[in-house]
Coordinates of C-alpha atoms in Angstrom, one line a residue:
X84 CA -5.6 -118.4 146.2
X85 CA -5.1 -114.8 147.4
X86 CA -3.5 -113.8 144.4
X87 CA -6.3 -115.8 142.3
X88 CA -8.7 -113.9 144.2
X89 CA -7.0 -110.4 144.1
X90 CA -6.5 -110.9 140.0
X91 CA -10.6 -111.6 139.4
X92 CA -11.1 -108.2 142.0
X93 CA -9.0 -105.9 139.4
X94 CA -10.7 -107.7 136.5
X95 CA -13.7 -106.9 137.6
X96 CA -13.2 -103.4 138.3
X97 CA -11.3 -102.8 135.4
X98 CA -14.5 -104.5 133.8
X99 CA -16.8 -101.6 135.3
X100 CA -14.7 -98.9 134.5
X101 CA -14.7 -100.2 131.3
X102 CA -18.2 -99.9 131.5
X103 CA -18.6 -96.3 132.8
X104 CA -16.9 -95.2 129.8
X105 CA -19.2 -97.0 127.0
X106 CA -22.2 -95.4 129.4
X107 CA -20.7 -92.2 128.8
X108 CA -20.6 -92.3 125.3
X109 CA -23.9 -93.3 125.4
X110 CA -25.1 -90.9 127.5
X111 CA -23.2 -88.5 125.0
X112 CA -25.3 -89.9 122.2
X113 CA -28.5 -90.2 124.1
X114 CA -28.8 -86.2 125.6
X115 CA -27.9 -85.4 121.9
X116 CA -31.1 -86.9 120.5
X117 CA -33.2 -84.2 122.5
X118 CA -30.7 -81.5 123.3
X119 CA -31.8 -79.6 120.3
X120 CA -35.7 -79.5 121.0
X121 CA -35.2 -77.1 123.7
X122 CA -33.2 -75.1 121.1
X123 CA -35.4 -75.3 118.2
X124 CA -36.6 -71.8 119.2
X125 CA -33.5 -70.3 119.2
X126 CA -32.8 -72.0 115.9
X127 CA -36.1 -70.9 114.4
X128 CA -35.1 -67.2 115.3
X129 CA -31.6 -66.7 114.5
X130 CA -31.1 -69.2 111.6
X131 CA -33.8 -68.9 110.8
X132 CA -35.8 -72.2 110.2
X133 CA -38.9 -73.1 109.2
X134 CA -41.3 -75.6 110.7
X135 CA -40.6 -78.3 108.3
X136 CA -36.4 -77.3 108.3
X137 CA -37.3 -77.6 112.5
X138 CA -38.2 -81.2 111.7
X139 CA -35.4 -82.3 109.5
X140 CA -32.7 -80.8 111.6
X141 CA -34.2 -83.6 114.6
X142 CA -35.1 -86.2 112.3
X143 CA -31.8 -86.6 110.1
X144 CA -30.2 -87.6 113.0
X145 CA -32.6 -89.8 113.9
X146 CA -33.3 -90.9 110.6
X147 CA -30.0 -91.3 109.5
X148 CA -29.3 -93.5 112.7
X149 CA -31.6 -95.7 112.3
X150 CA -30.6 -96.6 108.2
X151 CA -27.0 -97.1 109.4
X152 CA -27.7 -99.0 112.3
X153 CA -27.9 -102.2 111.0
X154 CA -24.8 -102.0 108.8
X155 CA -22.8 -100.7 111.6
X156 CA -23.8 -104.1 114.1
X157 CA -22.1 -106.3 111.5
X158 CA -18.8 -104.0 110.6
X159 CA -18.4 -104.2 114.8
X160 CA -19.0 -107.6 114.8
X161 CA -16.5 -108.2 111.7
X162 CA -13.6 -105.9 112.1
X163 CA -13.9 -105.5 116.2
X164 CA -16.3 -103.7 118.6
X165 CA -14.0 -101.0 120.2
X166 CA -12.5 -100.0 116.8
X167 CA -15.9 -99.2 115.6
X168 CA -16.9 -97.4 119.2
X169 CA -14.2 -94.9 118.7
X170 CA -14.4 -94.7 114.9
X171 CA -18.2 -93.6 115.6
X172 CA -17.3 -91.8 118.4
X173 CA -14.4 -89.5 116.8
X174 CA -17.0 -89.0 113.6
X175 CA -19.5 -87.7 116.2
X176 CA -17.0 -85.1 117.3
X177 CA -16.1 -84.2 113.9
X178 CA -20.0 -83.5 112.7
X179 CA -20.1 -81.6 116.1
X180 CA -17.8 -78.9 115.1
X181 CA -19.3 -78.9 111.7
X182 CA -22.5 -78.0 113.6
X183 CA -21.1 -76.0 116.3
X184 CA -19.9 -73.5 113.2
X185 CA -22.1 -73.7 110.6
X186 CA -24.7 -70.2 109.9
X187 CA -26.9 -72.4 107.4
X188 CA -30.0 -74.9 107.9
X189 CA -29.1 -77.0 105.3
X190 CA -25.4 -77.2 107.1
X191 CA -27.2 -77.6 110.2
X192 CA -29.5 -80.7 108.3
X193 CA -26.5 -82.4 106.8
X194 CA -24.3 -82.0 109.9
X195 CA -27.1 -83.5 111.9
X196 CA -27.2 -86.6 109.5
X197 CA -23.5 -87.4 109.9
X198 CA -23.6 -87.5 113.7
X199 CA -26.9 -89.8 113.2
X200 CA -24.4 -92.0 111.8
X201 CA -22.0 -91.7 114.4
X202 CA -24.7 -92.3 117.1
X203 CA -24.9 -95.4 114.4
X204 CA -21.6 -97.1 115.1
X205 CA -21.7 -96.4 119.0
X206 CA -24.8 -97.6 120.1
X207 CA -25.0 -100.9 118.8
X208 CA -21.2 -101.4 120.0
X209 CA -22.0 -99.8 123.0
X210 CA -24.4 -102.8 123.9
X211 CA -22.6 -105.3 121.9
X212 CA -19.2 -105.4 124.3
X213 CA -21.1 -106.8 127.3
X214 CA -21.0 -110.4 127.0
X215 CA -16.8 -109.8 126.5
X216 CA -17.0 -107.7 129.8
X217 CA -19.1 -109.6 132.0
X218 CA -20.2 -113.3 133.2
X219 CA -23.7 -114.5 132.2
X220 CA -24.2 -113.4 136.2
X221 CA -23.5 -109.9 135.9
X222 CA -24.6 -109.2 132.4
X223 CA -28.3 -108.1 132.9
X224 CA -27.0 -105.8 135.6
X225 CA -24.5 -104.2 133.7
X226 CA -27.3 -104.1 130.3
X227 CA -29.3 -102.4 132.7
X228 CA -26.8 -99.7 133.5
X229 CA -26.7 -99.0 129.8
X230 CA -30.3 -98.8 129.8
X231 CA -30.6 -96.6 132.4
X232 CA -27.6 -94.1 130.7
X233 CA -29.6 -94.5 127.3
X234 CA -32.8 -93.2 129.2
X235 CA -31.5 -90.3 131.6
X236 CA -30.0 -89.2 128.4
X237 CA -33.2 -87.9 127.1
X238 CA -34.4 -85.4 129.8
X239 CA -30.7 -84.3 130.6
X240 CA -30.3 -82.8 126.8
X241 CA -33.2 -80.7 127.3
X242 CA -31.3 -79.0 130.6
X243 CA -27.9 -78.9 129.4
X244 CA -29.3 -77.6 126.4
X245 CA -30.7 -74.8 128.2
X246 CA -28.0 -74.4 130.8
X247 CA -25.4 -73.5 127.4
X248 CA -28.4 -71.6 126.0
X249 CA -28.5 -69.2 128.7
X250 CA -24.7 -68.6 128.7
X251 CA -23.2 -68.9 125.5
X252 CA -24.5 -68.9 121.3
X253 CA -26.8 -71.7 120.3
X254 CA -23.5 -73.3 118.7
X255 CA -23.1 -74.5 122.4
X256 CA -25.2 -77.4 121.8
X257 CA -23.5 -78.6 119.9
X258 CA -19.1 -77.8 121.3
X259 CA -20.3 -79.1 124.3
X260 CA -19.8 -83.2 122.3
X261 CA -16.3 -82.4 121.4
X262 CA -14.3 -83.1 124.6
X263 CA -16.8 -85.8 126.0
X264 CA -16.1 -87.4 122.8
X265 CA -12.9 -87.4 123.2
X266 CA -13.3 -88.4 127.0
X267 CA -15.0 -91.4 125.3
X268 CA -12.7 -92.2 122.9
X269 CA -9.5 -92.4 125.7
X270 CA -11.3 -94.3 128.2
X271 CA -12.8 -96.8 125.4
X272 CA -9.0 -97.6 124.1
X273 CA -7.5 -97.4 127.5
X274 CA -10.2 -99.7 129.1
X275 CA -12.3 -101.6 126.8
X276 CA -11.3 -104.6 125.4
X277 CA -11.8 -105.8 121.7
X278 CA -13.9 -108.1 120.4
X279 CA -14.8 -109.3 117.2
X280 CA -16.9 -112.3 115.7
X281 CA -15.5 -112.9 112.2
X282 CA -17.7 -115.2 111.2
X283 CA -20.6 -112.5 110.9
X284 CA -21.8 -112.3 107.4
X285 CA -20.8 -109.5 104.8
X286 CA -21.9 -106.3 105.0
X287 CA -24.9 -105.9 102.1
X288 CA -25.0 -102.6 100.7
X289 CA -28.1 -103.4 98.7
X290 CA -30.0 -103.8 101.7
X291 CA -28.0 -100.6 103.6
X292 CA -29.5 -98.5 100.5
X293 CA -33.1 -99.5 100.7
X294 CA -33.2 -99.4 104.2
X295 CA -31.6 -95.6 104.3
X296 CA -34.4 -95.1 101.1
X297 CA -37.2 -96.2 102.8
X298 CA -36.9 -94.8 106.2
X299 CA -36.1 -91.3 104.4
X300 CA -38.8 -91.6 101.9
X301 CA -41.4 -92.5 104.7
X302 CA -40.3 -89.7 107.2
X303 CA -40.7 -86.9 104.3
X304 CA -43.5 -87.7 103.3
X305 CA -45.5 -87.8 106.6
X306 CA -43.2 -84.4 107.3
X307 CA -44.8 -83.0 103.7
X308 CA -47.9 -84.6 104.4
X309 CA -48.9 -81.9 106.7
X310 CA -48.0 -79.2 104.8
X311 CA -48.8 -80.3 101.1
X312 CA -51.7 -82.4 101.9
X313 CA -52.0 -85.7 102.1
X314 CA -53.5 -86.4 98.3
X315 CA -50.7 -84.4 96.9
X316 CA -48.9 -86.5 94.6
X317 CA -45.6 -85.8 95.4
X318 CA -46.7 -87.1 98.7
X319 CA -48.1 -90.2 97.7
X320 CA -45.3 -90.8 95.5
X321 CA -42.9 -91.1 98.6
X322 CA -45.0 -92.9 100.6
X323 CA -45.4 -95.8 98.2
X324 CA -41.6 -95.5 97.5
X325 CA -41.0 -95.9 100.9
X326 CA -43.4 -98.7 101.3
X327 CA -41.8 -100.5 98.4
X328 CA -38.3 -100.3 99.3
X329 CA -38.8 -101.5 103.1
X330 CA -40.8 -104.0 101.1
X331 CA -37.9 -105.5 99.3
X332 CA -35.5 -105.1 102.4
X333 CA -38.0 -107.6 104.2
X334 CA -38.2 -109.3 101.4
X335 CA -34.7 -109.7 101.0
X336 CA -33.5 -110.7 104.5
X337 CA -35.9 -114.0 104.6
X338 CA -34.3 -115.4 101.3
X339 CA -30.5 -114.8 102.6
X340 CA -29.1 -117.5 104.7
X341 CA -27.3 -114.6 107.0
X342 CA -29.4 -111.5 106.4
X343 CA -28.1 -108.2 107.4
X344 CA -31.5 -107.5 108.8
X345 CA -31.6 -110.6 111.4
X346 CA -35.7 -111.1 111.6
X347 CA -34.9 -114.5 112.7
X348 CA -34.4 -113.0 115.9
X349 CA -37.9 -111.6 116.0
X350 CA -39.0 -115.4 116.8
X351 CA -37.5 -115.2 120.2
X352 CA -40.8 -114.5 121.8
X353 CA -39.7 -111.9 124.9
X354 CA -36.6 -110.2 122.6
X355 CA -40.4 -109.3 119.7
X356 CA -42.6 -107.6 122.3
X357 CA -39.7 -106.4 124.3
X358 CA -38.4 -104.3 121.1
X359 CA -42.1 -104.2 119.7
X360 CA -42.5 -102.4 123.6
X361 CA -39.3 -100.1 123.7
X362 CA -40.0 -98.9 119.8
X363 CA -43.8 -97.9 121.0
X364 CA -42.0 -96.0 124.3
X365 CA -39.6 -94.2 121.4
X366 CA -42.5 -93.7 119.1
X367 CA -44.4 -91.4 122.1
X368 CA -41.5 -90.0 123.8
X369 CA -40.1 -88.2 120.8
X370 CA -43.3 -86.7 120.0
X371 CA -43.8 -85.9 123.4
X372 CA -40.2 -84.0 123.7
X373 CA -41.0 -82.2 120.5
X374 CA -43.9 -80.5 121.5
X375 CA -43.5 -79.5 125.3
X376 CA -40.6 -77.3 124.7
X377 CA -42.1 -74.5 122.7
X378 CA -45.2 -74.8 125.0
X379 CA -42.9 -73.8 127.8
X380 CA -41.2 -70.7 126.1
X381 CA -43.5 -69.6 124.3
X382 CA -47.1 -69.9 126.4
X383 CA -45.4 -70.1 129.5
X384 CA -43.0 -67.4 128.6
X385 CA -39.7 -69.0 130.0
X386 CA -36.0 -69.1 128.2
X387 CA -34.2 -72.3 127.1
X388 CA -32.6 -73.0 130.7
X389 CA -36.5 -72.8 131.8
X390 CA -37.4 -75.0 129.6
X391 CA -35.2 -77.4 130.4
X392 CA -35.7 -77.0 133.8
X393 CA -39.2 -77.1 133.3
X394 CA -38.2 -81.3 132.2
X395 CA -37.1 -82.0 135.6
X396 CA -39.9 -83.2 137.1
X397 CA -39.2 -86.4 134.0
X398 CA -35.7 -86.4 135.4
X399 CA -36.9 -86.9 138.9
X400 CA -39.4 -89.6 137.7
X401 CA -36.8 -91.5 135.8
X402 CA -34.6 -91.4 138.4
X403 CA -36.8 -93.1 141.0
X404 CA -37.7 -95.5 138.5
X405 CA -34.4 -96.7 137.7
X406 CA -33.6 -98.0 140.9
X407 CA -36.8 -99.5 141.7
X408 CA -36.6 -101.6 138.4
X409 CA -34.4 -104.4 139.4
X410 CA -36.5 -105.3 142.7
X411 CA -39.7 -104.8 140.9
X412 CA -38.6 -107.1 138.3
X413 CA -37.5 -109.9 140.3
X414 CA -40.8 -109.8 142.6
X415 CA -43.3 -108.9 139.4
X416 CA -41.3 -110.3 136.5
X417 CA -40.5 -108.1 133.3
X418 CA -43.9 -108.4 131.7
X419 CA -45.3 -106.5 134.3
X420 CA -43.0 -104.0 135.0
X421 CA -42.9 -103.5 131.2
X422 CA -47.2 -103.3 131.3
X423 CA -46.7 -100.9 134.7
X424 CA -44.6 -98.7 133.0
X425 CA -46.5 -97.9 129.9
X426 CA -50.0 -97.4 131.9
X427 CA -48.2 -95.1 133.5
X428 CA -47.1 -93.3 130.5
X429 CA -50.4 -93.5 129.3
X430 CA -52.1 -92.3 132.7
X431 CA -49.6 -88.9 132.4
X432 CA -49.9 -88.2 128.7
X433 CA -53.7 -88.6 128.9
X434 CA -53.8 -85.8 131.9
X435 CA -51.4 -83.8 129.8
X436 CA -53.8 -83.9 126.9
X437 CA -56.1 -81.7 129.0
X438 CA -53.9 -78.8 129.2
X439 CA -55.6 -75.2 128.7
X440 CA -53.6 -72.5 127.8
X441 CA -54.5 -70.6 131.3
X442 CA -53.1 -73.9 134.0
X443 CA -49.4 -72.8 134.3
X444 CA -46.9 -75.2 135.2
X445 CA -48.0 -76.7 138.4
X446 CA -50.2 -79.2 136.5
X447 CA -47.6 -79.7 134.1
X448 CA -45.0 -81.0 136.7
X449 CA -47.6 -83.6 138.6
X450 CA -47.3 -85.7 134.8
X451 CA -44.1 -85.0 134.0
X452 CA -42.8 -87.0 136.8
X453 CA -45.7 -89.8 136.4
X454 CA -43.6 -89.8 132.5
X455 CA -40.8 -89.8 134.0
X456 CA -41.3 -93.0 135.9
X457 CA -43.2 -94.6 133.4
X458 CA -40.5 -94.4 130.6
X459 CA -37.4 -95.3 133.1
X460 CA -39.6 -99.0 134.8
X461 CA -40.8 -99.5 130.5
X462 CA -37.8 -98.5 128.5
X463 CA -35.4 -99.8 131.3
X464 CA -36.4 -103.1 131.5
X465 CA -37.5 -103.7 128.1
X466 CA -34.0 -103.2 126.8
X467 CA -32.6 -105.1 129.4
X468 CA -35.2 -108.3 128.7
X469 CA -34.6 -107.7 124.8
X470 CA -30.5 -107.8 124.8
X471 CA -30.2 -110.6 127.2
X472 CA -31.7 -113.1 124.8
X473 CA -28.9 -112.4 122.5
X474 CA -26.2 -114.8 122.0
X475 CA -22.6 -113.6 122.0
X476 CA -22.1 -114.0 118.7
X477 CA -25.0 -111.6 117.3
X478 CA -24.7 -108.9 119.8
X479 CA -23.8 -106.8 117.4
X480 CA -26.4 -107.5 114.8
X481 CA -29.5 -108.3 117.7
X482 CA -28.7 -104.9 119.6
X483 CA -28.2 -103.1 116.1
X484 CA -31.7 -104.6 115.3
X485 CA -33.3 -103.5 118.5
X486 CA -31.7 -99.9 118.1
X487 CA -33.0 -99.7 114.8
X488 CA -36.9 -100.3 115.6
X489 CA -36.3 -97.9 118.3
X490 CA -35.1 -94.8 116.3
X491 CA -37.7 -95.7 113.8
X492 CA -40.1 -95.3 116.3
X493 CA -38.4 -92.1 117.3
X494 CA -38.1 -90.7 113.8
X495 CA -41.8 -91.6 112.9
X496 CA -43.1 -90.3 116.4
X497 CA -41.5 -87.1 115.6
X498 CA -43.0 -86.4 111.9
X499 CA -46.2 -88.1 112.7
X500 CA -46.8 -85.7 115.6
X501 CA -45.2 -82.7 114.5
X502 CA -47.2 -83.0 111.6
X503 CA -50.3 -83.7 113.7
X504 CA -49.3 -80.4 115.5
X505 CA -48.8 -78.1 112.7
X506 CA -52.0 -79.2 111.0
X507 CA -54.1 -78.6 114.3
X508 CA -52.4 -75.7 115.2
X509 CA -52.9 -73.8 111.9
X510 CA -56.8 -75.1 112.0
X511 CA -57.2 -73.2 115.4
X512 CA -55.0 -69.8 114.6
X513 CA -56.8 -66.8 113.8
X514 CA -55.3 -64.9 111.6
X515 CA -57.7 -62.4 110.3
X516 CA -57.0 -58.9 110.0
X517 CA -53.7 -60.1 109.0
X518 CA -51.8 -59.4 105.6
X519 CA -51.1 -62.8 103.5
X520 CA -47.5 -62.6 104.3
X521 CA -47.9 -62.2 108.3
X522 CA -50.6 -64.5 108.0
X523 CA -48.5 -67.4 106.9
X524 CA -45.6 -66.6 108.8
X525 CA -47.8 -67.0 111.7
X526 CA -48.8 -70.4 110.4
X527 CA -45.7 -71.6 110.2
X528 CA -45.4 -72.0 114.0
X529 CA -46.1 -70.3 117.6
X530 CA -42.5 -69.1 117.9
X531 CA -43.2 -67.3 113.9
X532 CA -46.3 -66.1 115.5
X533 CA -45.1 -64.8 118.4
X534 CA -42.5 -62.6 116.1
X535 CA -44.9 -61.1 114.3
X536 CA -46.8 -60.3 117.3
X537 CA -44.1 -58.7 118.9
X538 CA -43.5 -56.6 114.8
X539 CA -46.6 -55.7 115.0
X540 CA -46.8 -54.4 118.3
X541 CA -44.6 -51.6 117.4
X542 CA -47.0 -49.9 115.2
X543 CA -49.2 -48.3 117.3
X544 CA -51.5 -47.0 114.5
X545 CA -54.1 -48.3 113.5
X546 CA -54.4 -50.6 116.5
X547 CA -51.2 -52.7 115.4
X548 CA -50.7 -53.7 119.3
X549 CA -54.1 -54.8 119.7
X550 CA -54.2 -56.8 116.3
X551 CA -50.7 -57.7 117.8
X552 CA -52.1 -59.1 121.3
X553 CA -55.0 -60.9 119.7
X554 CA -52.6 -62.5 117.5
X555 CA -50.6 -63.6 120.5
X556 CA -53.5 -65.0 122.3
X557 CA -55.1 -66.6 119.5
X558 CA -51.5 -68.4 118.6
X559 CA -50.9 -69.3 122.6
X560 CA -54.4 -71.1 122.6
X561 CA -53.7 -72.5 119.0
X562 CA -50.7 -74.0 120.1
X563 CA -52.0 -75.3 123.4
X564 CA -54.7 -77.3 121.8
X565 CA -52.0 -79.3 118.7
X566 CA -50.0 -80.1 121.5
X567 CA -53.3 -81.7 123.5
X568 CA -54.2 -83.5 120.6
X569 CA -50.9 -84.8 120.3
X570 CA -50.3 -85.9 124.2
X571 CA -53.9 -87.3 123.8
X572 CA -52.9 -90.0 120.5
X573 CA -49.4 -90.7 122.3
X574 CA -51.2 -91.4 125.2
X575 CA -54.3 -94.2 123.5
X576 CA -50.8 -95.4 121.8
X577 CA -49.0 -95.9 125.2
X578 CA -52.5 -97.5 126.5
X579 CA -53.2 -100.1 123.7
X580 CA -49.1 -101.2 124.2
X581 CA -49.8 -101.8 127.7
X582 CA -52.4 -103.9 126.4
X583 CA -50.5 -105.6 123.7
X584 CA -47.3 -106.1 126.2
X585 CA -49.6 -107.7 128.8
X586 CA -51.4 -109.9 126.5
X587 CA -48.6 -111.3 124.5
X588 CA -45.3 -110.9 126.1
X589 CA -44.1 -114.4 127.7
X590 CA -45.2 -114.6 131.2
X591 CA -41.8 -114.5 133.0
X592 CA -39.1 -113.2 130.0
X593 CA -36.8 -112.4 133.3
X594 CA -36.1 -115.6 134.4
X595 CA -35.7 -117.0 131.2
X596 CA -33.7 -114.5 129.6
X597 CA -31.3 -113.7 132.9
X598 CA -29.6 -117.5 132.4
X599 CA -29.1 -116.8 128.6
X600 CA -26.8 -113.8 128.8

């Protein structure tokens, strides 16, 4: 019996360690997602990129993620889980360096794409090994550990971005994957072991291609929609391409017998409004990360490592959050915690929207932390509800599904608001007195502005440093009042999911969902 007992003691902890490794590759994965929007200045200047190049270099990841996704929970499920986890996770390293080296935005773009399909074949895997790690017991704890990396992931990038900002090139950003990576990658074949469910259906690269079209299609053309207009035709031809290819993919997966997009699983009543909740969180976090960094360096006047300093308050919030989740859970049940978390994220965007481009930081880091707590009790337990309905044999495919709806959210909460931000931003700049050409480089965004400011200033005659100042000012307020706008939607968004979670989501998804494992 002693021996019995001492075996099951070095299982498990070889079963934890196991899982501190996959939680570092996601963590890895997760800072990466928002490392570069604290950079985007940098990027902007010494690229140099435009607004819409901005976008792309964030949302091919994110994009690209999300169209792979699906295909990559069914190749882990086929050929084995920890093959695919370091596959993905040596891939990532590779488009790193491509990144950390290129000079070009296009580079930049396409590099960005193949670690969005890295990030593709970790994150479902990453979720996917639990049930061959732990008990039924022990798996909601250890899925919310994985939660919890996947979460504090997206206010760390924004301070180790600016920590390697301060220090070193902006290439940093992206060296910095390479020997965590490979970190991952021993500690994943040293540790974790495989798993495989061969009976999972083939992969269908039909449905791989429409779903990669249509999530492309519909992210350019609300990226374009801002800049072109939204009648342009080139426009509306993308949109309905999008909306007819993600047509036939749902179309599709309900005639075949094993679909590659599982929306069987949508049935399960607390796995819907669990991923309907975590894709809504994704949807107004993303926007929210893409337009508080240039507020802070450019209105506020700090470098990257204050920007990302500047996020801490989030860090702090999440934090607390985290480990109050599992006691608030069992004494409120998830449906509450889920509702809590969103009205709180509602209740801090909403007070963020009423930023003026005179209140400094102070007011800034009351609702950052209120964010903070609101995302880590929401997106915490919302994965955790969602991935313990799945059974062992779809882990792969279910958590590829739920990743999926999330970085869709994220993609499409990124070109909906940035769009929302250029177009309100360029409405409120006043350029005149302005050539064309400074004029629409101001346009383009506050950081352009701020560099033709700063041109202008040199040429004192002819009042060039007042026209310079004014320019300044008027681009400072300008900005101030997109990014309002844009905390103000994410924040009705956030308010009418509370609503949605609370009204629909089963009662008590906890208790039912912690026996299932």
């Amino acid at each position: 019996m002693p021996i019995t007992g001492t075996a099951t003691r070095a299982a498990d902890r070889r079963s934890w360690l196991a899982l501190v490794a996959v939680a570092l590759s996601v963590l890895v994965i997760s800072f990466d997602m928002t490392i570069l929007n604290v950079a985007l200045p940098t990027l902007a200047a010494q690229l140099p990129a435009d607004t819409g190049q901005q976008q792309w270099i964030v949302d091919a990841y994110t994009v690209v993620f999300a169209a792979a996704m699906l295909p990559a929970g069914l190749f882990g499920d086929r050929f084995g889980r920890r093959h695919t986890l370091t596959v993905g996770l040596a891939l990532f390293g590779l488009a790193s360096a491509v990144g950390m080296l290129t000079g070009s935005p296009t580079t930049l773009i396409a590099a960005r794409a193949g670690m969005g399909l890295a990030g593709a074949l970790v994150m479902p895997m990453s979720l996917a090994v639990i049930p061959g790690l732990f008990p039924p017991a022990e798996q909601r704890r250890a899925t919310a550990v994985l939660a919890a990396a996947l979460s504090v992931g997206a206010p760390l990038g924004p301070l180790i971005g600016g920590l390697l900002l301060r220090h070193f090139w902006w290439g940093s950003i992206f060296a910095i994957n390479i020997p965590l990576t490979a970190i991952g990658i021993v500690a994943c074949v040293l540790l974790l072991p495989e798993s495989r469910n061969p009976a999972v259906p083939r992969i269908d690269l039909l449905a791989t291609a429409l779903a990669a079209t249509g999530l492309s299609a519909l992210t350019y053309g609300i990226i374009e929609g801002a800049d072109r207009g939204w009648t342009d035709p080139l426009v509306l031809a993308t949109l309905a391409g999008s909306l007819l290819a993600l047509t036939v993919l749902v179309l599709r997966s309900r005639r075949e017998r094993d679909p590659m997009l599982d929306l069987a699983l949508l049935a399960d009543p607390t796995f819907r409004w669990a991923s309907v909740a975590a894709t809504l969180i994704s949807f107004v976090m993303f926007g929210a990360f893409f337009v508080l960094p240039p507020y802070f360096q450019s209105v506020l006047g700090a470098d990257a490592l204050g920007s990302g300093l500047r996020l801490m308050p989030m860090m702090l919030g999440l934090i607390v959050a985290a480990r109050l989740t599992d006691p608030l859970v069992g004494r409120l049940g998830a449906r509450t915690v889920i509702a809590l978390g969103l009205a709180l994220l509602a209740a801090a965007l909403l007070v963020g929207s009423r930023t003026g481009v005179g209140d400094g930081y102070g007011r800034a880091a009351v609702w950052l932390t209120v964010l903070g707590g609101g995302m880590g009790l929401a997106l915490i337990t919302a994965q955790a509800c969602a991935l313990a309905t799945l059974p062992q044999a779809r882990a792969g495919v279910g958590s590829g599904l739920l990743q999926t709806l999330r970085q869709v959210g994220g993609a499409l909460g990124i070109a909906a608001f940035g769009s929302l931000l250029s177009g309100a931003y360029r409405g409120a700049l006043d350029t005149g007195g302005l050539p064309a050409g400074a004029a629409q480089r101001a346009g383009e965004s506050v950081i352009a502005a701020d560099a033709v400011a700063r041109a202008g200033s040199g040429d004192a005659a002819g009042g060039g440093a007042g026209d310079a100042t004014a320019l300044s000012a008027s681009a400072h307020a300008a900005y101030t009042h997109g990014m309002g706008l844009v905390l103000l939607v994410a924040g009705l968004v956030a308010v009418v999911s509370a609503v949605l979670v609370a009204a629909r989501m089963p009662g008590d998804p906890q208790t039912a969902t912690g026996d299932r494992g």
